[in-house]
Tab-separated table of C-alpha atoms and ligand atoms in Angstrom:
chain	number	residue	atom	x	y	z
G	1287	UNK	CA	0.000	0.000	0.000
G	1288	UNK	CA	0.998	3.234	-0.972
G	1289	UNK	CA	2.448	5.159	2.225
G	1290	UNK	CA	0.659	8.734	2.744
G	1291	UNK	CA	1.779	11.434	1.173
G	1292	UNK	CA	0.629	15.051	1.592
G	1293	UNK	CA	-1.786	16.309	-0.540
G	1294	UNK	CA	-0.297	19.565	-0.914
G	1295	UNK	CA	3.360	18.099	-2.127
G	1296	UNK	CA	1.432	15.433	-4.423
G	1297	UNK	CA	2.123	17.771	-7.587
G	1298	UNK	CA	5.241	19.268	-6.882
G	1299	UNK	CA	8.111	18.225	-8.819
G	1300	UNK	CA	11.583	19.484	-8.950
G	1301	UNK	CA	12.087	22.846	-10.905
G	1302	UNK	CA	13.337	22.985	-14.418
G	1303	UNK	CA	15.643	25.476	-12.946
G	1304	UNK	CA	17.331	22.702	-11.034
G	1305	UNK	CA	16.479	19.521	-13.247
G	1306	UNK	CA	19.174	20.951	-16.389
G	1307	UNK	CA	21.543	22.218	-13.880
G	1308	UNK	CA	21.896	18.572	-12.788
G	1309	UNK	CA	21.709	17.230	-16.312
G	1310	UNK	CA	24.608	19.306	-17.236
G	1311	UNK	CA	26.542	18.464	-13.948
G	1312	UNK	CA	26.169	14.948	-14.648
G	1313	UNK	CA	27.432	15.212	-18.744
G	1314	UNK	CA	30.222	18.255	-17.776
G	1315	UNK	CA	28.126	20.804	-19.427
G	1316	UNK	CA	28.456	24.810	-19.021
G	1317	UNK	CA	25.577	25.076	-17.205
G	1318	UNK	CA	24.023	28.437	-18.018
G	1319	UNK	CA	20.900	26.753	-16.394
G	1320	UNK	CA	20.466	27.503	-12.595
G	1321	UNK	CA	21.753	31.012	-11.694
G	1322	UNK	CA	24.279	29.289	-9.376
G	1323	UNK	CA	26.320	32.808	-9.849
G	1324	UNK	CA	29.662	30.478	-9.479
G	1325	UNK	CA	32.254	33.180	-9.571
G	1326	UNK	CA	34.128	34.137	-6.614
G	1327	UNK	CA	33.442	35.951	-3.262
G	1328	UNK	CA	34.631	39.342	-2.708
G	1329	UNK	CA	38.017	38.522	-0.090
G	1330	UNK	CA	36.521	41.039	3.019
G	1331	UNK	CA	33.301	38.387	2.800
G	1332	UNK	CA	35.398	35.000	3.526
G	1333	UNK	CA	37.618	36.988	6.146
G	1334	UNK	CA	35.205	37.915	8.329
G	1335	UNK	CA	33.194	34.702	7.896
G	1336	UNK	CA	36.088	32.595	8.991
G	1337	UNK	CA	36.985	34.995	11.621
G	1338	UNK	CA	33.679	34.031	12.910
G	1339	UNK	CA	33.918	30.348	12.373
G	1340	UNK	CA	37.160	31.022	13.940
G	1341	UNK	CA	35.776	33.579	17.224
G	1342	UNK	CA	33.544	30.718	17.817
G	1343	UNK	CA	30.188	32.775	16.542
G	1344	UNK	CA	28.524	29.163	16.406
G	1345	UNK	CA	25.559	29.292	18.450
G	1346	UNK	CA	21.729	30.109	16.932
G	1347	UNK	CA	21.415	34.344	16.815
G	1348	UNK	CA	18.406	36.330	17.164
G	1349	UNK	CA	15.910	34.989	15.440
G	1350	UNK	CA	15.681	38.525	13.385
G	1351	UNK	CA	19.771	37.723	12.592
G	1352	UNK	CA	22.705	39.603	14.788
G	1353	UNK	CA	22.033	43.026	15.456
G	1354	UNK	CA	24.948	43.999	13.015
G	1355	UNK	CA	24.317	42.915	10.136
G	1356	UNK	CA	20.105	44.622	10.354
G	1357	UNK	CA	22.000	47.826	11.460
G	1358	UNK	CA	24.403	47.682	8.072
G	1359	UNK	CA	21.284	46.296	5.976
G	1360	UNK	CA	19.357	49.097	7.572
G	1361	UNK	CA	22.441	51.378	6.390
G	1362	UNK	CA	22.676	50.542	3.116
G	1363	UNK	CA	18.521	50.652	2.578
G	1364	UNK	CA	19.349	54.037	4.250
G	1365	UNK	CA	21.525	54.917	1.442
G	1366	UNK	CA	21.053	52.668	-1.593
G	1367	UNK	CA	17.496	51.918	-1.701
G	1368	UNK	CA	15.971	55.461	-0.025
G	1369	UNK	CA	14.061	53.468	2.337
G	1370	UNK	CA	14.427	54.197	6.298
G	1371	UNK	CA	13.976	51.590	8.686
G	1372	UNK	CA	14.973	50.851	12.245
G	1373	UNK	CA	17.353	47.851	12.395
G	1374	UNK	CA	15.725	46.455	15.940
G	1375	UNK	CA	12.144	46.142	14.737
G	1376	UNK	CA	11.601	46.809	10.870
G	1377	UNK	CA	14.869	44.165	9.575
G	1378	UNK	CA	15.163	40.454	9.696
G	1379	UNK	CA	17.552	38.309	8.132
G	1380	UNK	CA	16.320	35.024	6.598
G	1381	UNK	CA	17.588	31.988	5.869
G	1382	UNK	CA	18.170	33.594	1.837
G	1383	UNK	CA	15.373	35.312	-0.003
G	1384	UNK	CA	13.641	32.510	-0.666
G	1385	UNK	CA	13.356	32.569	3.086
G	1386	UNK	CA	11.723	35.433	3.188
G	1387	UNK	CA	9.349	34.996	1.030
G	1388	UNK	CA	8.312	32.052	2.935
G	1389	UNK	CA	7.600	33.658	5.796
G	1390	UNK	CA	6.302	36.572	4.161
G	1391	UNK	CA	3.622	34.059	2.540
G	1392	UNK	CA	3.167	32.376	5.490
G	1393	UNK	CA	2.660	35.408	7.642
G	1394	UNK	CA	0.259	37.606	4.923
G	1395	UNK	CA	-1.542	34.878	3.434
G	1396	UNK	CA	-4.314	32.431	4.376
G	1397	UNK	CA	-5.223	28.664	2.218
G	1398	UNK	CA	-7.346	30.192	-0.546
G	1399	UNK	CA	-6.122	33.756	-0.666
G	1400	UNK	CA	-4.974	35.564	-3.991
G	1401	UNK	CA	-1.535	36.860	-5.082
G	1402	UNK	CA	-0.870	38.901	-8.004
G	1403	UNK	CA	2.367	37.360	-9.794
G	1404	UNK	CA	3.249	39.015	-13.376
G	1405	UNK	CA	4.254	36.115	-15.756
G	1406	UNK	CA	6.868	35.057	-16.659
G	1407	UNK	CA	7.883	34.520	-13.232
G	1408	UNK	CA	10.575	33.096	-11.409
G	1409	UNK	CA	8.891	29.446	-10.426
G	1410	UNK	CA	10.423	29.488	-7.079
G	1411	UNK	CA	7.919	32.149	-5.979
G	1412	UNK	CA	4.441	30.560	-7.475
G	1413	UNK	CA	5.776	27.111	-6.488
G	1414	UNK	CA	5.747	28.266	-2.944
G	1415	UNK	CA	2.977	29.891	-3.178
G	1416	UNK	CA	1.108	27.354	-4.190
G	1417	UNK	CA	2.579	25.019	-1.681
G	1418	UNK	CA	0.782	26.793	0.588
G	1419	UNK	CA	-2.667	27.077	-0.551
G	1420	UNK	CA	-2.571	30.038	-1.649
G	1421	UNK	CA	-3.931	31.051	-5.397
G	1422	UNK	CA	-2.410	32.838	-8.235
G	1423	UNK	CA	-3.617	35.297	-9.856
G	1424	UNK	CA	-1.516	36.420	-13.427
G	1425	UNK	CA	-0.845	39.608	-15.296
G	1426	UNK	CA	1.265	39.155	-18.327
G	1427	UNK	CA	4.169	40.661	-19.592
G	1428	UNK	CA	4.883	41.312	-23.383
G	1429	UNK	CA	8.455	41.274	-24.538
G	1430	UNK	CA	10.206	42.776	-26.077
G	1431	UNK	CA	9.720	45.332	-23.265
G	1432	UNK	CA	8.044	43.151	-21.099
G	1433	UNK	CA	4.821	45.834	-20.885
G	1434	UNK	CA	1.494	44.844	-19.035
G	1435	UNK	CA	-1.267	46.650	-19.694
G	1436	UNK	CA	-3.624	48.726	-17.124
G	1437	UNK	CA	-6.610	46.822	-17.969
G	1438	UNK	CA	-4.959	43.449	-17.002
G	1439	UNK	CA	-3.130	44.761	-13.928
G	1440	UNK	CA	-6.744	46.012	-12.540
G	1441	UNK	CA	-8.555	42.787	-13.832
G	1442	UNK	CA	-6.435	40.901	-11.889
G	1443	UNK	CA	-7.190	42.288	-8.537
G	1444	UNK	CA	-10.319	40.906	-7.054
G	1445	UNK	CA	-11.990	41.045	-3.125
G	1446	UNK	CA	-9.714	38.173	-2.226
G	1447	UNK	CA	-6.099	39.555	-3.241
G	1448	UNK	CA	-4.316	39.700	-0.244
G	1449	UNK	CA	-0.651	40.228	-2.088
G	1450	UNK	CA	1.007	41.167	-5.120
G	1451	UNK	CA	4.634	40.012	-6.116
G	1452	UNK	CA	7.293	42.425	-7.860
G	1453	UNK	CA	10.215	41.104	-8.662
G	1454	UNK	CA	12.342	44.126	-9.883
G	1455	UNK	CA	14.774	43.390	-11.586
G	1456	UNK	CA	13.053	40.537	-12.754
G	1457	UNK	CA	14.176	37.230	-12.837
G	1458	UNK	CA	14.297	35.549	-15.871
G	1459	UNK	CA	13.017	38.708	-18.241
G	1460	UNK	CA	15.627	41.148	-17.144
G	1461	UNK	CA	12.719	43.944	-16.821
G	1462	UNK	CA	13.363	46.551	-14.694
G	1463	UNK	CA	9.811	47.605	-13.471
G	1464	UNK	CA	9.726	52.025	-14.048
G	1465	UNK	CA	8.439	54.268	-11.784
G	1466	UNK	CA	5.050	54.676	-13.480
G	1467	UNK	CA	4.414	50.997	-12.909
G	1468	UNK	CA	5.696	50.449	-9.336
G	1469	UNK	CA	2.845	53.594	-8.834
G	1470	UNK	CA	0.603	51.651	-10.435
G	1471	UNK	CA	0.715	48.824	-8.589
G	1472	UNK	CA	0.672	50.845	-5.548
G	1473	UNK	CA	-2.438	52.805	-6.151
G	1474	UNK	CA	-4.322	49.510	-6.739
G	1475	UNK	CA	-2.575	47.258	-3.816
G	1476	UNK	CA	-4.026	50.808	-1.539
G	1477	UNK	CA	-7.101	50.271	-3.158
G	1478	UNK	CA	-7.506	46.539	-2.145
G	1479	UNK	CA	-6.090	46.847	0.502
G	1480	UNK	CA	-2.984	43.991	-0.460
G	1481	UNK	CA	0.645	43.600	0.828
G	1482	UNK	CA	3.329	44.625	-1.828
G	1483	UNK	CA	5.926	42.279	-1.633
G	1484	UNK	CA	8.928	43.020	-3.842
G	1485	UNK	CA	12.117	40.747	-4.702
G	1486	UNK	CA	14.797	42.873	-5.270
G	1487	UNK	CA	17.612	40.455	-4.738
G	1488	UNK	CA	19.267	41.301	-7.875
G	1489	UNK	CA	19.313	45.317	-6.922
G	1490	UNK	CA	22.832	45.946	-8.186
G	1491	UNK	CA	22.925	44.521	-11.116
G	1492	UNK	CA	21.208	47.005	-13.110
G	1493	UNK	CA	22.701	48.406	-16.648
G	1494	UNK	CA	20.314	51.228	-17.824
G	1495	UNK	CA	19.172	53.401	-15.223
G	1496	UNK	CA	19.664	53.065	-10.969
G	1497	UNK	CA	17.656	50.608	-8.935
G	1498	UNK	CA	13.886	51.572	-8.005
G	1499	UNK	CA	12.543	50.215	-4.674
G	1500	UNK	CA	8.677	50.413	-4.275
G	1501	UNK	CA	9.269	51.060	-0.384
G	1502	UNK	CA	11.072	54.505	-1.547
G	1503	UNK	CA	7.628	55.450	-2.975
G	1504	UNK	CA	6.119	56.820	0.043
G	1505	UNK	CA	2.122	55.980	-2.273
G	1506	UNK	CA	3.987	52.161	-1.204
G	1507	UNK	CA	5.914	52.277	1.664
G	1508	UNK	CA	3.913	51.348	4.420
G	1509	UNK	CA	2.014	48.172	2.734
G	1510	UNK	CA	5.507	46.868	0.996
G	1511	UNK	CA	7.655	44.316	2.324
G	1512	UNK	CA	11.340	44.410	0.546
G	1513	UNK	CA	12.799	41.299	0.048
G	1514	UNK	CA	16.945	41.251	-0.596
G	1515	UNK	CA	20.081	39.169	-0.454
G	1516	UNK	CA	23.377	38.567	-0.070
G	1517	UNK	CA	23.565	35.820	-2.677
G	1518	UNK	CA	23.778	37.599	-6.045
G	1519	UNK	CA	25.287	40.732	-4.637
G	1520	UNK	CA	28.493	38.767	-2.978
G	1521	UNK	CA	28.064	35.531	-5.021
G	1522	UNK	CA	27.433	33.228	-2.418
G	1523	UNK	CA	24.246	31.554	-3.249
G	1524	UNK	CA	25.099	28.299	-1.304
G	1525	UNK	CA	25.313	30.493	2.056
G	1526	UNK	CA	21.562	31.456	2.649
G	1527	UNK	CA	21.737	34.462	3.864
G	1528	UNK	CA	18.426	37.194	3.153
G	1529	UNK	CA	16.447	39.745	4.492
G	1530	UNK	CA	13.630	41.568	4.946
G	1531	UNK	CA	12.686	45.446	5.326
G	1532	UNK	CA	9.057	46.429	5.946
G	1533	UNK	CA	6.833	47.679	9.011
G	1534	UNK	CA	7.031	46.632	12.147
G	1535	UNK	CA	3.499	44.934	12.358
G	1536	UNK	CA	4.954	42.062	9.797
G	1537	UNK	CA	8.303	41.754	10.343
G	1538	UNK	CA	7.599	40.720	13.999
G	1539	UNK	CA	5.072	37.799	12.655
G	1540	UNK	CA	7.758	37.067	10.314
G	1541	UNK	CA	10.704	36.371	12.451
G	1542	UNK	CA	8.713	34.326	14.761
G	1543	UNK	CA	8.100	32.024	11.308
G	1544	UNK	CA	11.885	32.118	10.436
G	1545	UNK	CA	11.853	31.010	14.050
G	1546	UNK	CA	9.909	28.084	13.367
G	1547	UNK	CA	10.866	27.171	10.397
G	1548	UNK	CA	15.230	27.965	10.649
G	1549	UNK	CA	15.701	29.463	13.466
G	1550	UNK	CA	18.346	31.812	12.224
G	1551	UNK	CA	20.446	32.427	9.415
G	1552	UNK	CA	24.107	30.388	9.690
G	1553	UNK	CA	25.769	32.519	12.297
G	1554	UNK	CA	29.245	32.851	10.826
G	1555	UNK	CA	27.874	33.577	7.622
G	1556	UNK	CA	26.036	36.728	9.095
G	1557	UNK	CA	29.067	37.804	9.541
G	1558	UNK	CA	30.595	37.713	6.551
G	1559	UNK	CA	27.777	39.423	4.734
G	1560	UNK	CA	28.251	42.121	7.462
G	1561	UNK	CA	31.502	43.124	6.291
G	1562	UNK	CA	30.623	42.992	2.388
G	1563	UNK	CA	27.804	45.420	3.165
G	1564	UNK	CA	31.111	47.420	4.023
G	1565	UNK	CA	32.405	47.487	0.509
G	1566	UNK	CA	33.684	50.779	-1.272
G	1567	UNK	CA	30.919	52.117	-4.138
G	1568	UNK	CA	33.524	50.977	-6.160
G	1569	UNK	CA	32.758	46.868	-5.946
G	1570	UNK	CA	29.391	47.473	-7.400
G	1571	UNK	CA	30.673	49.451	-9.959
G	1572	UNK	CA	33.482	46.448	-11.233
G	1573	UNK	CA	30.165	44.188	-10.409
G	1574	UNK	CA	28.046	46.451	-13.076
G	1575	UNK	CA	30.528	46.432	-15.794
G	1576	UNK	CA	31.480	42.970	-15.392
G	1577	UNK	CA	28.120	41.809	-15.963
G	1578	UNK	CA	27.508	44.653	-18.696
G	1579	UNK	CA	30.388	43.089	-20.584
G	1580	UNK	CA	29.091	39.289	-19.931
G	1581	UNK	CA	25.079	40.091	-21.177
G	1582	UNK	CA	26.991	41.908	-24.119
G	1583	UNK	CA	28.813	38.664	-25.317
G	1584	UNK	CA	26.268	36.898	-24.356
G	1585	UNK	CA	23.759	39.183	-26.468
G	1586	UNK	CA	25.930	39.023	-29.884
G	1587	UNK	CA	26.546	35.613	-28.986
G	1588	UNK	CA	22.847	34.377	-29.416
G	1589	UNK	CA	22.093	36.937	-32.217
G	1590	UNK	CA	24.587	35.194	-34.507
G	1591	UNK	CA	22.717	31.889	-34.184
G	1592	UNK	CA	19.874	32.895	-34.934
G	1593	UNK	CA	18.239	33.387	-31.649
G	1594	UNK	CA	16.556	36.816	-30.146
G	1595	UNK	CA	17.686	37.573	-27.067
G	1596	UNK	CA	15.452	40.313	-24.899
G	1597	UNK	CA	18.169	42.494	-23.859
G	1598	UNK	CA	17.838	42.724	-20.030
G	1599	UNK	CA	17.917	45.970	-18.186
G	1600	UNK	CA	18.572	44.149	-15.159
G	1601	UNK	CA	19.648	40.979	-12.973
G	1602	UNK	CA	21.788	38.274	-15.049
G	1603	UNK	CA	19.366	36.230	-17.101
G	1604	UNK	CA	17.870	37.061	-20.092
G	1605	UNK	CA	15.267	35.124	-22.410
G	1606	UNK	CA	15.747	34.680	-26.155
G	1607	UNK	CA	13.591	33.152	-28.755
G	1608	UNK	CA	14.327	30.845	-31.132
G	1609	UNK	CA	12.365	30.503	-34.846
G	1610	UNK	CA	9.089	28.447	-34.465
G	1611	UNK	CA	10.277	24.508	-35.547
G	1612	UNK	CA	13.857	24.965	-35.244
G	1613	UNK	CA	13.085	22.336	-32.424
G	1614	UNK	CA	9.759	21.532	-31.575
G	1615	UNK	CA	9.349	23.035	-27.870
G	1616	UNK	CA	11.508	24.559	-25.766
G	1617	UNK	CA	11.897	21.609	-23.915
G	1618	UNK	CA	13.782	19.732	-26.826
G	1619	UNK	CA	15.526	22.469	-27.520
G	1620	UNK	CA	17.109	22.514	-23.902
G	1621	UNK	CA	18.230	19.322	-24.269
G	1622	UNK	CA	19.135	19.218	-27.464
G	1623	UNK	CA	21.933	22.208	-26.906
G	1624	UNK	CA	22.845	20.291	-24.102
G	1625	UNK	CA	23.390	17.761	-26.182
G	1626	UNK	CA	24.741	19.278	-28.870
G	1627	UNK	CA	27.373	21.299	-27.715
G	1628	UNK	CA	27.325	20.935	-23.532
G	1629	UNK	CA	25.058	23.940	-22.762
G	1630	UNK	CA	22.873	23.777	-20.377
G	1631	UNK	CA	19.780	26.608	-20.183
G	1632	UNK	CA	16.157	26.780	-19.057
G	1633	UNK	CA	13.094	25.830	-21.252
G	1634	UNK	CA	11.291	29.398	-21.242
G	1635	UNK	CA	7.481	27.380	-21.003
G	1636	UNK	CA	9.013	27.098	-17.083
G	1637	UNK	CA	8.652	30.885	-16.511
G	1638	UNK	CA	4.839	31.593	-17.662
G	1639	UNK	CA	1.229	30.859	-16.417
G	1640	UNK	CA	0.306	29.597	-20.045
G	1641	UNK	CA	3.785	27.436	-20.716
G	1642	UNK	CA	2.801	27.756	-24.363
G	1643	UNK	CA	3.945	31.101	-24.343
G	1644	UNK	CA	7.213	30.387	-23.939
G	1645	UNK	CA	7.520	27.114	-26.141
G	1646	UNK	CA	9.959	28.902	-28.353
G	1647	UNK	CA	12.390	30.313	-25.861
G	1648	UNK	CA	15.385	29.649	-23.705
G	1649	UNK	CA	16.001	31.389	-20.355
G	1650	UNK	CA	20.789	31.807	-20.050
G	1651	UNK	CA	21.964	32.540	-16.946
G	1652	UNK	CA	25.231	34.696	-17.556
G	1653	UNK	CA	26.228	34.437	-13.731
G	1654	UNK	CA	29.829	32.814	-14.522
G	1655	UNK	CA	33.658	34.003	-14.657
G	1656	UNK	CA	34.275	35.008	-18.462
G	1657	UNK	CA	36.499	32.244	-19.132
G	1658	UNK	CA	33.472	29.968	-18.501
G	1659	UNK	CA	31.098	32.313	-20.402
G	1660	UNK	CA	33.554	32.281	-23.229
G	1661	UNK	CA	33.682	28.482	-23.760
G	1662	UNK	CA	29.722	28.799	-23.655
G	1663	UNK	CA	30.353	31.126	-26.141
G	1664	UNK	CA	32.137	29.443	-28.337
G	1665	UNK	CA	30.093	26.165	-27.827
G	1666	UNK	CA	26.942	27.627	-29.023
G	1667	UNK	CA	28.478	29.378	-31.910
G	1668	UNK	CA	28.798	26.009	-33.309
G	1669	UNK	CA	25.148	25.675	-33.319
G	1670	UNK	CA	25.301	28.235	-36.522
G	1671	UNK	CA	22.361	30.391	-37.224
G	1672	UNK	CA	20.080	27.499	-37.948
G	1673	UNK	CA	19.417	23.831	-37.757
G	1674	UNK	CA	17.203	23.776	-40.604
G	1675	UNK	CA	18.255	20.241	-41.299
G	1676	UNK	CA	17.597	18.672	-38.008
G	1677	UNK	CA	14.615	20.768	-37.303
G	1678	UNK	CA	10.792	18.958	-37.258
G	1679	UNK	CA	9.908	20.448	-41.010
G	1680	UNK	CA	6.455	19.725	-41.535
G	1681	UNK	CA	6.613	16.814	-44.901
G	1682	UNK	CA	4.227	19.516	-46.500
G	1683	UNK	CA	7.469	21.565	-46.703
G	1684	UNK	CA	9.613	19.702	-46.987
G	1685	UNK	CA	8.044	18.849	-50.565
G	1686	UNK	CA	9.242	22.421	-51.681
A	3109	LIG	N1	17.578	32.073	-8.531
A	3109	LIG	C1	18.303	31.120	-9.266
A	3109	LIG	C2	17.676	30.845	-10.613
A	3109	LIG	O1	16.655	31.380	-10.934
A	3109	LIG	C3	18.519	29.830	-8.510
A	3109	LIG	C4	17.292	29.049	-8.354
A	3109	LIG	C5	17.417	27.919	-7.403
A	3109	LIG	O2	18.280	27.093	-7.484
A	3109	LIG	N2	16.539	27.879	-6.509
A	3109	LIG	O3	18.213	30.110	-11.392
């Protein structure tokens, strides 16, 4: 007999996200797949790490994270993002942003309540979501700007949204959400009454204009909830270590859930991020370029075979379409590059509430050193700017 399972894990499954990475681990791919971000971490953030490993900082923390690393998060919201907020009772630090949004869900949201998501989305987020009951509610973005329109935003919002989701800059699209929409989604979130919660773990990696957060809006501030990280910012996405900025009223529900759920961030690791929240303007500035110069390679790259990539204002993915039949989904063509010539990516029908939509496109991850992004590079440059031969030509055509 079948041992019980829970009904609300009987239809997960393991992301796509994670599924290639491990495909291309196991055939010694370049996995462009899973935006590992394996490149390494600034010096001054393994120092003080094992300093604290070393001091002995081994025990659990607060369970909103040590007092000095919400005092230099609140610092840097301070002065990077425009948002104030008192380190004691408006910061906690999370076991990594997915960790907040946990609790965030956990604490805003009841079994059957709706959250706004725009699609495509990053699966992480509606997979949680609806691991915990909670419904989702769509509004869809049209490249190549990734534009939603009015109409849809307002549709979407109904007596029983409780939360919408911005994820600025986006993950996988790149978009980097403009003031005029952030209001937008302000004015109607007032209107209903919802929580704003924004992702903004990829806030310094922007390429066109500076980062936006909602919670600067003061139409937003006291109804958003600003998720961040340490994990793109100081590539160290295997440490876990997030936070979260937002009133006082939800951030004290939430850290009795991290409670529950982690009890605290890894201790020495707190520490680390504490001292790369120290680093001179000039680290995100090398961090800018350096992914400027990767999307750019990466951009030409995928342009000479035949592919369009949306250029991403933001974070370090992008999504690029390939012509209809080249392969027949985006699912063969994943695994046929991987194949192919050893690169691993992310069907784009993982990112949207209608997978259709994004049958014909690819999400790369440009997260790597260049000498890694390079021999990606030059892998799928082989591919040539068609595989008209291999493709799944309909016999009608093929008559021509
Ligand atoms: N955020 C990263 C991505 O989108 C990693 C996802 C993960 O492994 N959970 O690829």
């Amino acid at each position: 007999m079948d041992k019980p399972i829970a009904d609300r894990v009987s239809h997960i499954k393991q992301s796509d996200i994670r599924r290639f990475s491990a495909i291309c681990a196991a055939v010694g791919g370049v996995n462009l797949s899973q935006g590992v971000c394996d490149q390494p971490a600034p010096d001054a953030v393994k120092s003080a790490a094992k300093e604290a490993i070393d001091g002995d900082h081994a025990i659990y923390t607060n369970l909103r994270g040590i007092i000095e690393l919400r005092s230099a998060v609140a610092k840097k919201m301070r002065d990077f993002n425009g948002i104030e907020c008192d380190p004691e009772t408006e910061v906690a630090i999370n076991v990594g942003s997915a960790g907040s949004f946990a609790c965030a869900a956990l604490s805003m949201l009841n079994p059957g309540d709706e959250c706004i998501v725009f699609s495509p989305f990053y699966s992480y987020h509606v997979n949680l979501l609806q691991l915990f009951g909670v419904t989702v509610k769509y509004v869809d973005l049209t490249p190549p700007d990734w534009t939603y329109t009015r109409e849809a935003l307002e549709a979407a919002f109904t007596d029983r949204t409780r939360m919408i989701l911005v994820c600025t800059p986006n993950n996988p699209t790149g978009k980097v959400y403009t003031k005029a929409e952030l209001l937008d989604v302000a004015e109607l979130a007032d209107k209903h009454n919802a929580w704003i919660v924004t992702d903004e773990i990829y806030e310094y990696i922007t390429y066109n204009q500076p980062h936006l957060s909602m919670a600067s809006l003061p139409e937003a501030k006291d109804r958003t909830l600003t998720i961040g990280g340490a994990s793109k910012t100081f590539a160290v996405t295997g440490w876990r270590v997030g936070y979260s900025v937002g009133p006082a009223e939800i951030i004290d529900r939430m850290a009795v859930v991290n409670d529950l759920l982690y009890i605290c961030a890894p201790a020495p690791l707190q520490y680390g991020i504490t001292a790369g929240l120290g680093l001179p303007e000039s680290y995100y500035d090398e961090m800018r370029a350096d992914y400027l110069a990767k999307r750019e390679l990466l951009v030409d790259t995928l342009k000479t075979i035949g592919f369009t990539p949306y250029v991403p204002e933001g974070s370090y993915y992008l999504l690029a379409s390939f012509e209809k039949g080249r392969w027949p989904n985006a699912t063969a063509a994943t695994e046929s590059i991987l194949e192919e010539v050893g690169v691993a990516t992310v069907p784009g029908s993982a990112f949207y509430r209608d997978p259709a939509d994004g049958e014909d496109q690819l999400r790369f991850c440009y997260a790597k050193q260049m000498s890694a992004l390079e021999d990606a590079c030059a892998r799928l440059r082989k591919l040539g700017a068609s595989n008209k031969s291999q493709a799944a030509c309909p016999a009608s055509r093929q008559a021509d």
